[in-house]
mmCIF file of C-alpha atoms in Angstrom:
data_model
loop_
_atom_site.group_PDB
_atom_site.id
_atom_site.type_symbol
_atom_site.label_atom_id
_atom_site.label_comp_id
_atom_site.label_asym_id
_atom_site.label_seq_id
_atom_site.Cartn_x
_atom_site.Cartn_y
_atom_site.Cartn_z
ATOM 1 C CA MET A 1 96.339 110.708 65.866
ATOM 2 C CA ALA A 2 98.853 112.370 68.195
ATOM 3 C CA LEU A 3 98.226 110.647 71.509
ATOM 4 C CA ARG A 4 99.754 112.199 74.618
ATOM 5 C CA SER A 5 99.683 110.528 78.026
ATOM 6 C CA PHE A 6 100.408 112.233 81.323
ATOM 7 C CA PHE A 7 99.847 111.791 85.041
ATOM 8 C CA ALA A 8 96.910 113.843 86.344
ATOM 9 C CA GLN A 9 94.904 114.066 89.556
ATOM 10 C CA GLY A 10 91.200 114.664 90.072
ATOM 11 C CA SER A 11 90.343 118.182 91.218
ATOM 12 C CA SER A 12 88.468 116.856 94.263
ATOM 13 C CA SER A 13 91.764 115.895 95.916
ATOM 14 C CA LEU A 14 92.750 119.580 96.330
ATOM 15 C CA VAL A 15 90.151 121.580 98.279
ATOM 16 C CA VAL A 16 90.169 125.222 99.436
ATOM 17 C CA THR A 17 90.059 125.484 103.243
ATOM 18 C CA SER A 18 90.502 129.260 103.598
ATOM 19 C CA SER A 19 90.610 132.230 101.231
ATOM 20 C CA SER A 20 89.862 135.949 101.018
ATOM 21 C CA ASN A 21 87.445 134.859 98.269
ATOM 22 C CA GLY A 22 84.938 133.224 100.602
ATOM 23 C CA SER A 23 82.849 131.885 97.725
ATOM 24 C CA ILE A 24 85.465 129.220 96.886
ATOM 25 C CA VAL A 25 86.013 127.892 100.443
ATOM 26 C CA GLY A 26 85.065 124.226 100.521
ATOM 27 C CA ASP A 27 85.350 123.907 96.735
ATOM 28 C CA ALA A 28 87.891 121.958 94.693
ATOM 29 C CA VAL A 29 90.768 123.808 93.044
ATOM 30 C CA ILE A 30 89.651 126.268 90.374
ATOM 31 C CA ASN A 31 91.414 128.579 87.908
ATOM 32 C CA ASN A 32 94.115 131.013 88.971
ATOM 33 C CA SER A 33 92.126 134.232 88.378
ATOM 34 C CA ASP A 34 89.474 133.244 90.968
ATOM 35 C CA THR A 35 92.043 132.110 93.547
ATOM 36 C CA PRO A 36 93.704 134.971 95.494
ATOM 37 C CA ASN A 37 97.226 134.687 96.849
ATOM 38 C CA GLY A 38 97.082 133.372 100.423
ATOM 39 C CA THR A 39 94.386 130.810 99.607
ATOM 40 C CA VAL A 40 95.030 127.563 101.485
ATOM 41 C CA PHE A 41 94.376 124.110 100.011
ATOM 42 C CA ALA A 42 94.148 120.749 101.761
ATOM 43 C CA TYR A 43 95.472 117.834 99.702
ATOM 44 C CA SER A 44 93.908 114.415 100.279
ATOM 45 C CA GLY A 45 95.718 112.467 97.522
ATOM 46 C CA GLY A 46 94.582 109.204 96.029
ATOM 47 C CA THR A 47 92.962 110.370 92.775
ATOM 48 C CA GLY A 48 95.902 110.251 90.366
ATOM 49 C CA THR A 49 95.911 108.286 87.135
ATOM 50 C CA GLU A 50 97.302 108.286 83.616
ATOM 51 C CA VAL A 51 95.200 110.331 81.206
ATOM 52 C CA THR A 52 95.491 110.173 77.413
ATOM 53 C CA LEU A 53 94.325 112.763 74.892
ATOM 54 C CA ASN A 54 94.549 113.305 71.146
ATOM 55 C CA ASP A 55 96.593 116.460 70.489
ATOM 56 C CA THR A 56 95.939 117.641 66.929
ATOM 57 C CA GLY A 57 97.366 121.119 67.388
ATOM 58 C CA GLY A 58 101.003 120.366 66.566
ATOM 59 C CA GLY A 59 102.056 121.972 69.832
ATOM 60 C CA ARG A 60 105.446 120.222 70.114
ATOM 61 C CA ASN A 61 104.669 118.369 73.313
ATOM 62 C CA ARG A 62 102.674 121.264 74.768
ATOM 63 C CA PHE A 63 99.245 121.087 76.383
ATOM 64 C CA ASN A 64 97.790 124.407 75.240
ATOM 65 C CA ASP A 65 95.524 126.968 76.846
ATOM 66 C CA ASP A 66 92.537 128.341 74.873
ATOM 67 C CA ARG A 67 92.808 125.580 72.220
ATOM 68 C CA GLU A 68 90.432 122.997 73.631
ATOM 69 C CA ALA A 69 89.365 121.736 70.183
ATOM 70 C CA ASP A 70 92.951 120.536 69.661
ATOM 71 C CA HIS A 71 92.932 118.371 72.814
ATOM 72 C CA VAL A 72 90.280 115.648 73.084
ATOM 73 C CA ILE A 73 90.337 113.042 75.860
ATOM 74 C CA THR A 74 90.636 109.447 74.602
ATOM 75 C CA ASP A 75 91.111 107.804 78.017
ATOM 76 C CA GLY A 76 90.230 109.912 81.027
ATOM 77 C CA GLY A 77 91.234 107.314 83.612
ATOM 78 C CA GLY A 78 87.950 107.804 85.452
ATOM 79 C CA ILE A 79 88.575 111.475 86.356
ATOM 80 C CA VAL A 80 87.418 113.094 83.087
ATOM 81 C CA ALA A 81 85.016 111.772 80.449
ATOM 82 C CA ASP A 82 86.279 110.397 77.150
ATOM 83 C CA GLY A 83 85.539 112.666 74.187
ATOM 84 C CA VAL A 84 85.706 115.889 76.222
ATOM 85 C CA GLN A 85 87.679 118.856 74.873
ATOM 86 C CA VAL A 86 90.210 120.083 77.439
ATOM 87 C CA GLU A 87 92.874 122.723 77.961
ATOM 88 C CA SER A 88 95.659 123.551 80.373
ATOM 89 C CA GLU A 89 93.872 126.521 81.920
ATOM 90 C CA SER A 90 96.267 128.228 84.351
ATOM 91 C CA HIS A 91 99.151 127.839 86.802
ATOM 92 C CA ILE A 92 98.900 128.150 90.584
ATOM 93 C CA LEU A 93 102.084 128.343 92.680
ATOM 94 C CA VAL A 94 101.946 126.927 96.218
ATOM 95 C CA ARG A 95 104.177 126.084 99.160
ATOM 96 C CA GLU A 96 103.561 123.543 101.899
ATOM 97 C CA LEU A 97 102.543 124.885 105.324
ATOM 98 C CA ASP A 98 104.578 123.580 108.264
ATOM 99 C CA GLY A 99 103.221 122.729 111.724
ATOM 100 C CA ASN A 100 103.192 126.417 112.665
ATOM 101 C CA GLY A 101 101.276 127.449 109.567
ATOM 102 C CA ASN A 102 104.303 128.982 107.837
ATOM 103 C CA PRO A 103 105.270 128.359 104.188
ATOM 104 C CA ALA A 104 108.099 125.840 103.977
ATOM 105 C CA GLY A 105 109.895 123.873 101.300
ATOM 106 C CA PRO A 106 110.081 124.511 97.555
ATOM 107 C CA GLU A 107 107.523 126.322 95.425
ATOM 108 C CA ILE A 108 105.318 123.837 93.568
ATOM 109 C CA THR A 109 103.497 124.573 90.318
ATOM 110 C CA ILE A 110 99.935 123.270 89.983
ATOM 111 C CA TYR A 111 98.817 123.025 86.350
ATOM 112 C CA VAL A 112 95.024 123.433 86.350
ATOM 113 C CA PHE A 113 93.034 121.614 83.630
ATOM 114 C CA SER A 114 89.576 122.734 82.438
ATOM 115 C CA GLN A 115 87.052 121.241 80.023
ATOM 116 C CA GLY A 116 84.452 122.265 77.477
ATOM 117 C CA GLY A 117 85.972 125.690 76.888
ATOM 118 C CA GLN A 118 84.855 126.887 80.336
ATOM 119 C CA THR A 119 87.590 128.374 82.503
ATOM 120 C CA SER A 120 85.802 127.505 85.750
ATOM 121 C CA ASN A 121 84.955 123.906 84.792
ATOM 122 C CA VAL A 122 88.084 122.309 86.278
ATOM 123 C CA TRP A 123 88.397 118.510 86.192
ATOM 124 C CA GLY A 124 91.957 117.947 87.334
ATOM 125 C CA PHE A 125 95.531 119.108 87.692
ATOM 126 C CA ALA A 126 99.164 118.059 87.549
ATOM 127 C CA THR A 127 102.170 119.238 89.573
ATOM 128 C CA ASP A 128 105.893 119.595 88.940
ATOM 129 C CA LEU A 129 106.770 118.277 92.415
ATOM 130 C CA PRO A 130 104.872 115.762 94.570
ATOM 131 C CA LEU A 131 102.178 116.888 96.986
ATOM 132 C CA GLU A 132 101.851 114.962 100.232
ATOM 133 C CA ALA A 133 98.480 113.616 101.348
ATOM 134 C CA GLY A 134 97.228 115.231 104.557
ATOM 135 C CA LYS A 135 99.284 118.401 104.075
ATOM 136 C CA SER A 136 98.075 121.963 103.444
ATOM 137 C CA TYR A 137 99.463 124.321 100.807
ATOM 138 C CA VAL A 138 99.220 128.105 100.482
ATOM 139 C CA LYS A 139 99.044 129.952 97.168
ATOM 140 C CA THR A 140 102.033 132.228 96.612
ATOM 141 C CA GLY A 141 101.451 133.226 92.986
ATOM 142 C CA GLY A 142 100.222 132.114 89.605
ATOM 143 C CA GLN A 143 99.371 133.030 86.039
ATOM 144 C CA ASN A 144 96.304 132.812 83.819
ATOM 145 C CA ALA A 145 98.262 131.677 80.741
ATOM 146 C CA GLY A 146 98.139 127.945 81.372
ATOM 147 C CA THR A 147 100.019 126.347 78.467
ATOM 148 C CA SER A 148 102.396 123.718 79.845
ATOM 149 C CA ARG A 149 104.438 120.680 78.810
ATOM 150 C CA TYR A 150 103.024 117.190 79.186
ATOM 151 C CA SER A 151 104.632 115.366 82.091
ATOM 152 C CA ASP A 152 104.440 111.582 82.484
ATOM 153 C CA TYR A 153 105.061 110.063 85.886
ATOM 154 C CA VAL A 154 108.437 108.325 85.738
ATOM 155 C CA THR A 155 108.014 104.558 86.059
ATOM 156 C CA CYS A 156 110.607 102.884 88.238
ATOM 157 C CA PHE A 157 111.647 100.079 90.615
ATOM 158 C CA GLY A 158 111.942 100.262 94.374
ATOM 159 C CA GLU A 159 115.318 99.748 96.015
ATOM 160 C CA GLY A 160 116.274 96.094 96.541
ATOM 161 C CA THR A 161 114.412 94.733 93.492
ATOM 162 C CA GLN A 162 116.389 91.788 92.109
ATOM 163 C CA ILE A 163 116.999 92.032 88.348
ATOM 164 C CA GLU A 164 118.035 88.978 86.301
ATOM 165 C CA THR A 165 121.375 89.603 84.598
ATOM 166 C CA ALA A 166 124.210 87.627 82.987
ATOM 167 C CA ASP A 167 125.812 87.726 86.447
ATOM 168 C CA GLY A 168 122.748 86.299 88.210
ATOM 169 C CA GLN A 169 120.313 88.255 90.387
ATOM 170 C CA VAL A 170 121.503 91.843 90.975
ATOM 171 C CA ALA A 171 119.767 94.487 93.117
ATOM 172 C CA VAL A 172 118.510 97.308 90.915
ATOM 173 C CA GLU A 173 120.572 99.896 92.816
ATOM 174 C CA ASP A 174 123.714 97.920 91.888
ATOM 175 C CA ILE A 175 122.987 97.712 88.151
ATOM 176 C CA THR A 176 125.673 99.521 86.139
ATOM 177 C CA THR A 177 125.813 100.984 82.656
ATOM 178 C CA GLY A 178 126.849 98.279 80.186
ATOM 179 C CA GLN A 179 125.664 95.435 82.415
ATOM 180 C CA MET A 180 123.996 92.634 80.459
ATOM 181 C CA VAL A 181 120.397 92.210 81.613
ATOM 182 C CA TRP A 182 118.051 89.431 80.497
ATOM 183 C CA THR A 183 115.122 90.522 78.330
ATOM 184 C CA LYS A 184 112.095 88.487 77.246
ATOM 185 C CA ASP A 185 112.283 89.233 73.543
ATOM 186 C CA ALA A 186 115.990 89.778 72.882
ATOM 187 C CA GLY A 187 117.997 87.830 75.438
ATOM 188 C CA LEU A 188 120.861 89.619 77.172
ATOM 189 C CA GLN A 189 120.993 93.350 76.406
ATOM 190 C CA PRO A 190 123.365 96.060 77.714
ATOM 191 C CA VAL A 191 121.950 98.749 79.990
ATOM 192 C CA ARG A 192 122.549 102.137 78.383
ATOM 193 C CA TRP A 193 121.365 104.416 81.209
ATOM 194 C CA ILE A 194 120.373 104.137 84.875
ATOM 195 C CA SER A 195 119.337 106.743 87.405
ATOM 196 C CA SER A 196 117.272 107.176 90.557
ATOM 197 C CA THR A 197 114.685 109.601 91.907
ATOM 198 C CA PRO A 198 114.017 110.202 95.639
ATOM 199 C CA VAL A 199 110.437 111.279 96.459
ATOM 200 C CA ARG A 200 108.097 111.414 99.404
ATOM 201 C CA GLY A 201 106.300 108.089 99.601
ATOM 202 C CA GLY A 202 102.757 109.366 100.064
ATOM 203 C CA GLY A 203 99.700 109.910 97.878
ATOM 204 C CA ASN A 204 100.340 109.332 94.187
ATOM 205 C CA PHE A 205 104.004 108.638 94.905
ATOM 206 C CA ALA A 206 103.393 105.857 97.420
ATOM 207 C CA PRO A 207 104.679 102.527 96.085
ATOM 208 C CA VAL A 208 102.630 99.535 95.030
ATOM 209 C CA VAL A 209 103.770 96.533 97.078
ATOM 210 C CA PHE A 210 103.322 92.942 95.869
ATOM 211 C CA ALA A 211 103.565 90.479 98.751
ATOM 212 C CA PRO A 212 105.726 87.405 98.052
ATOM 213 C CA GLY A 213 103.856 85.126 95.641
ATOM 214 C CA ALA A 214 101.105 87.658 94.878
ATOM 215 C CA ILE A 215 101.835 87.523 91.140
ATOM 216 C CA GLY A 216 104.422 84.756 91.247
ATOM 217 C CA ASN A 217 107.169 87.025 92.611
ATOM 218 C CA ALA A 218 109.858 85.328 94.685
ATOM 219 C CA GLY A 219 110.046 88.134 97.253
ATOM 220 C CA GLU A 220 108.300 91.401 98.014
ATOM 221 C CA LEU A 221 108.183 93.513 94.854
ATOM 222 C CA VAL A 222 107.998 97.317 95.123
ATOM 223 C CA LEU A 223 107.086 99.407 92.068
ATOM 224 C CA SER A 224 105.939 102.937 91.407
ATOM 225 C CA GLN A 225 102.217 103.184 90.703
ATOM 226 C CA GLN A 226 102.609 103.664 86.940
ATOM 227 C CA HIS A 227 105.306 100.993 86.459
ATOM 228 C CA ARG A 228 103.850 98.332 84.198
ATOM 229 C CA VAL A 229 103.713 94.601 84.868
ATOM 230 C CA HIS A 230 103.684 92.034 82.047
ATOM 231 C CA VAL A 231 100.623 89.772 82.112
ATOM 232 C CA GLU A 232 100.281 86.791 79.787
ATOM 233 C CA LEU A 233 96.965 84.941 80.005
ATOM 234 C CA PRO A 234 94.395 83.524 77.571
ATOM 235 C CA VAL A 235 91.734 85.832 79.041
ATOM 236 C CA ALA A 236 93.777 88.848 77.861
ATOM 237 C CA GLU A 237 93.725 87.522 74.307
ATOM 238 C CA MET A 238 89.956 87.030 74.473
ATOM 239 C CA LEU A 239 89.470 90.565 75.792
ATOM 240 C CA PHE A 240 92.061 92.555 73.837
ATOM 241 C CA GLY A 241 93.271 90.371 70.974
ATOM 242 C CA GLN A 242 96.704 89.792 72.541
ATOM 243 C CA ALA A 243 97.643 87.281 75.219
ATOM 244 C CA ASP A 244 100.509 89.357 76.616
ATOM 245 C CA VAL A 245 99.820 92.888 77.808
ATOM 246 C CA LEU A 246 101.314 95.531 80.106
ATOM 247 C CA VAL A 247 99.304 96.761 83.104
ATOM 248 C CA ALA A 248 100.216 99.649 85.438
ATOM 249 C CA ALA A 249 101.000 98.333 88.923
ATOM 250 C CA LYS A 250 98.315 100.497 90.560
ATOM 251 C CA HIS A 251 95.627 98.823 88.439
ATOM 252 C CA LEU A 252 96.462 95.451 90.043
ATOM 253 C CA CYS A 253 95.710 96.769 93.537
ATOM 254 C CA GLY A 254 92.803 94.874 95.049
ATOM 255 C CA LEU A 255 94.155 91.499 94.006
ATOM 256 C CA PRO A 256 95.269 89.379 96.991
ATOM 257 C CA GLY A 257 98.601 90.639 98.319
ATOM 258 C CA VAL A 258 98.719 93.783 96.155
ATOM 259 C CA ARG A 259 98.341 97.175 97.846
ATOM 260 C CA ILE A 260 99.572 100.759 97.958
ATOM 261 C CA ARG A 261 101.825 101.398 100.962
ATOM 262 C CA GLU A 262 102.191 104.936 102.310
ATOM 263 C CA GLN A 263 105.644 105.699 103.715
ATOM 264 C CA ALA A 264 107.768 108.719 104.543
ATOM 265 C CA ALA A 265 110.051 108.534 101.524
ATOM 266 C CA ILE A 266 111.216 106.191 98.786
ATOM 267 C CA ARG A 267 113.945 106.134 96.158
ATOM 268 C CA TYR A 268 112.888 104.785 92.774
ATOM 269 C CA PHE A 269 115.352 103.404 90.208
ATOM 270 C CA HIS A 270 114.949 103.334 86.434
ATOM 271 C CA PHE A 271 117.192 101.824 83.756
ATOM 272 C CA MET A 272 116.943 101.923 79.989
ATOM 273 C CA PHE A 273 118.121 99.993 76.945
ATOM 274 C CA ASP A 274 118.309 101.140 73.320
ATOM 275 C CA ARG A 275 114.584 100.366 73.186
ATOM 276 C CA HIS A 276 111.801 99.190 75.469
ATOM 277 C CA HIS A 277 112.152 95.643 76.841
ATOM 278 C CA ILE A 278 110.507 93.287 79.310
ATOM 279 C CA VAL A 279 112.864 92.231 82.138
ATOM 280 C CA ARG A 280 112.598 89.818 85.044
ATOM 281 C CA SER A 281 112.413 91.451 88.479
ATOM 282 C CA ASN A 282 112.002 89.391 91.653
ATOM 283 C CA GLY A 283 111.039 86.494 89.388
ATOM 284 C CA VAL A 284 108.240 88.171 87.405
ATOM 285 C CA LEU A 285 108.151 90.169 84.196
ATOM 286 C CA THR A 286 108.019 93.966 84.297
ATOM 287 C CA GLU A 287 109.054 96.754 81.934
ATOM 288 C CA SER A 288 112.306 98.616 81.570
ATOM 289 C CA PHE A 289 112.149 102.422 81.482
ATOM 290 C CA PHE A 290 109.996 103.537 78.547
ATOM 291 C CA LEU A 291 111.014 106.846 77.040
ATOM 292 C CA ALA A 292 107.602 108.254 76.160
ATOM 293 C CA PRO A 293 107.522 111.808 74.740
ATOM 294 C CA GLY A 294 106.558 113.182 78.161
ATOM 295 C CA SER A 295 109.062 111.127 80.154
ATOM 296 C CA VAL A 296 112.052 113.348 79.456
ATOM 297 C CA ALA A 297 110.206 116.369 80.840
ATOM 298 C CA ALA A 298 109.463 114.425 84.030
ATOM 299 C CA LEU A 299 113.175 113.931 84.816
ATOM 300 C CA ASP A 300 115.288 116.463 86.651
ATOM 301 C CA ALA A 301 117.662 118.705 84.688
ATOM 302 C CA ALA A 302 120.824 116.627 85.273
ATOM 303 C CA GLN A 303 119.072 113.417 84.234
ATOM 304 C CA ARG A 304 117.723 115.038 81.059
ATOM 305 C CA VAL A 305 121.169 116.303 80.040
ATOM 306 C CA GLU A 306 122.774 112.900 80.641
ATOM 307 C CA LEU A 307 120.045 111.031 78.776
ATOM 308 C CA LEU A 308 120.083 113.289 75.730
ATOM 309 C CA LEU A 309 123.884 113.152 75.539
ATOM 310 C CA LEU A 310 123.717 109.351 75.518
ATOM 311 C CA PHE A 311 120.870 109.216 72.987
ATOM 312 C CA PRO A 312 121.160 112.272 70.698
ATOM 313 C CA SER A 313 119.199 110.525 67.938
ATOM 314 C CA LEU A 314 116.075 110.421 70.107
ATOM 315 C CA GLY A 315 115.316 114.116 69.673
ATOM 316 C CA PRO A 316 114.777 116.609 72.522
ATOM 317 C CA ASP A 317 111.607 114.912 73.812
ATOM 318 C CA GLY A 318 112.538 111.258 73.227
ATOM 319 C CA SER A 319 109.801 110.848 70.628
ATOM 320 C CA ARG A 320 111.923 108.576 68.409
ATOM 321 C CA PHE A 321 112.468 105.883 71.045
ATOM 322 C CA GLY A 322 109.931 103.490 69.511
ATOM 323 C CA GLY A 323 106.907 101.636 70.854
ATOM 324 C CA THR A 324 106.327 99.496 73.914
ATOM 325 C CA ALA A 325 107.414 95.853 73.961
ATOM 326 C CA ALA A 326 103.804 94.701 74.434
ATOM 327 C CA MET A 327 100.305 96.142 74.214
ATOM 328 C CA THR A 328 99.676 98.646 77.016
ATOM 329 C CA LEU A 329 96.231 98.594 78.603
ATOM 330 C CA THR A 330 94.345 101.794 79.310
ATOM 331 C CA SER A 331 92.979 102.288 82.815
ATOM 332 C CA GLY A 332 89.522 101.155 81.645
ATOM 333 C CA GLU A 333 90.878 98.012 79.995
ATOM 334 C CA ALA A 334 92.943 97.267 83.099
ATOM 335 C CA ARG A 335 89.818 97.434 85.279
ATOM 336 C CA VAL A 336 88.125 94.866 83.042
ATOM 337 C CA LEU A 337 91.149 92.549 83.219
ATOM 338 C CA ARG A 338 91.434 92.906 86.991
ATOM 339 C CA GLY A 339 87.759 91.991 87.368
ATOM 340 C CA CYS A 340 88.412 88.789 85.448
ATOM 341 C CA LEU A 341 91.506 88.068 87.524
ATOM 342 C CA GLU A 342 89.632 88.601 90.783
ATOM 343 C CA THR A 343 87.147 85.903 89.781
ATOM 344 C CA ARG A 344 90.140 83.609 89.131
ATOM 345 C CA GLY A 345 91.470 84.102 92.666
ATOM 346 C CA GLY A 346 94.126 86.686 91.755
ATOM 347 C CA GLN A 347 96.329 84.365 89.668
ATOM 348 C CA SER A 348 97.253 87.300 87.485
ATOM 349 C CA CYS A 349 100.716 86.606 86.146
ATOM 350 C CA SER A 350 101.119 82.827 86.466
ATOM 351 C CA ALA A 351 102.151 82.588 82.804
ATOM 352 C CA ALA A 352 104.627 85.454 83.071
ATOM 353 C CA ARG A 353 107.186 83.837 85.356
#
């Protein structure tokens, strides 16, 4: 199997509000050929998740158009059914509309995903820059050839997160290359790379906030939605065969003291070792940056160059980085675990401190 994971959003979060093609007004985003330039979309946000598919086409990290049999969903994250054949159908280029209804800001590419070999049967999309919930976007261009690269959402810490190091607790923004950081499985390890990414803090980019004590954390913990938390409980072993697992932060929302917080902007930090490790942040266990095959593509150009210069043996897409430090739960498995934790009063990570 050639499993590829990437961050996608349900098509219902991007709806046509005006268009010269009146038949699509009020509908969710559809393929490029049926969407004239000047079409305006309203973005509501809130439907993003990690999706995994089995890519048997040997496309070198490419999600292909017109080759749906080579791309079969294994975990649709609730926005597309497992077992469905999918393709990257087309590209739509948009710009945000300002308060006066004029295009403003950078051009954003929307990668439109279809299913079942039907160009108009769109289930979701991805973007190369964040969309902001509550904003409108106008189509400025596009193309029907939809083949694109997989793009994972970069997992990262919020500013101020205290990381356990050989020098005591250090704020993540003050971590330096070569600094010795405590890891669960290998003791003190040197940081090989650290960087940061500023984004708007709305929609799928809004942080997950853990109130003090929510999962045993000493202070407020702020993570990106796809940043994974280490959970070690007997119930996990009964459910999945392993007592310690990794769960995306967003899948713990709903537990007492865990929520998504919309804000104007946020800067996320990510640091990496020679391989994936579990570190202690604000007193609880979370992951270091995991270099999945799609993660390199999700970084900006300067970050990619720096990373590949530091780790030339990884290959151009980071595919030789190795596996995760613990079993990673799919979105469906995470929902099952959260249901069990909710019945236990939200004591989700008491064994992971």
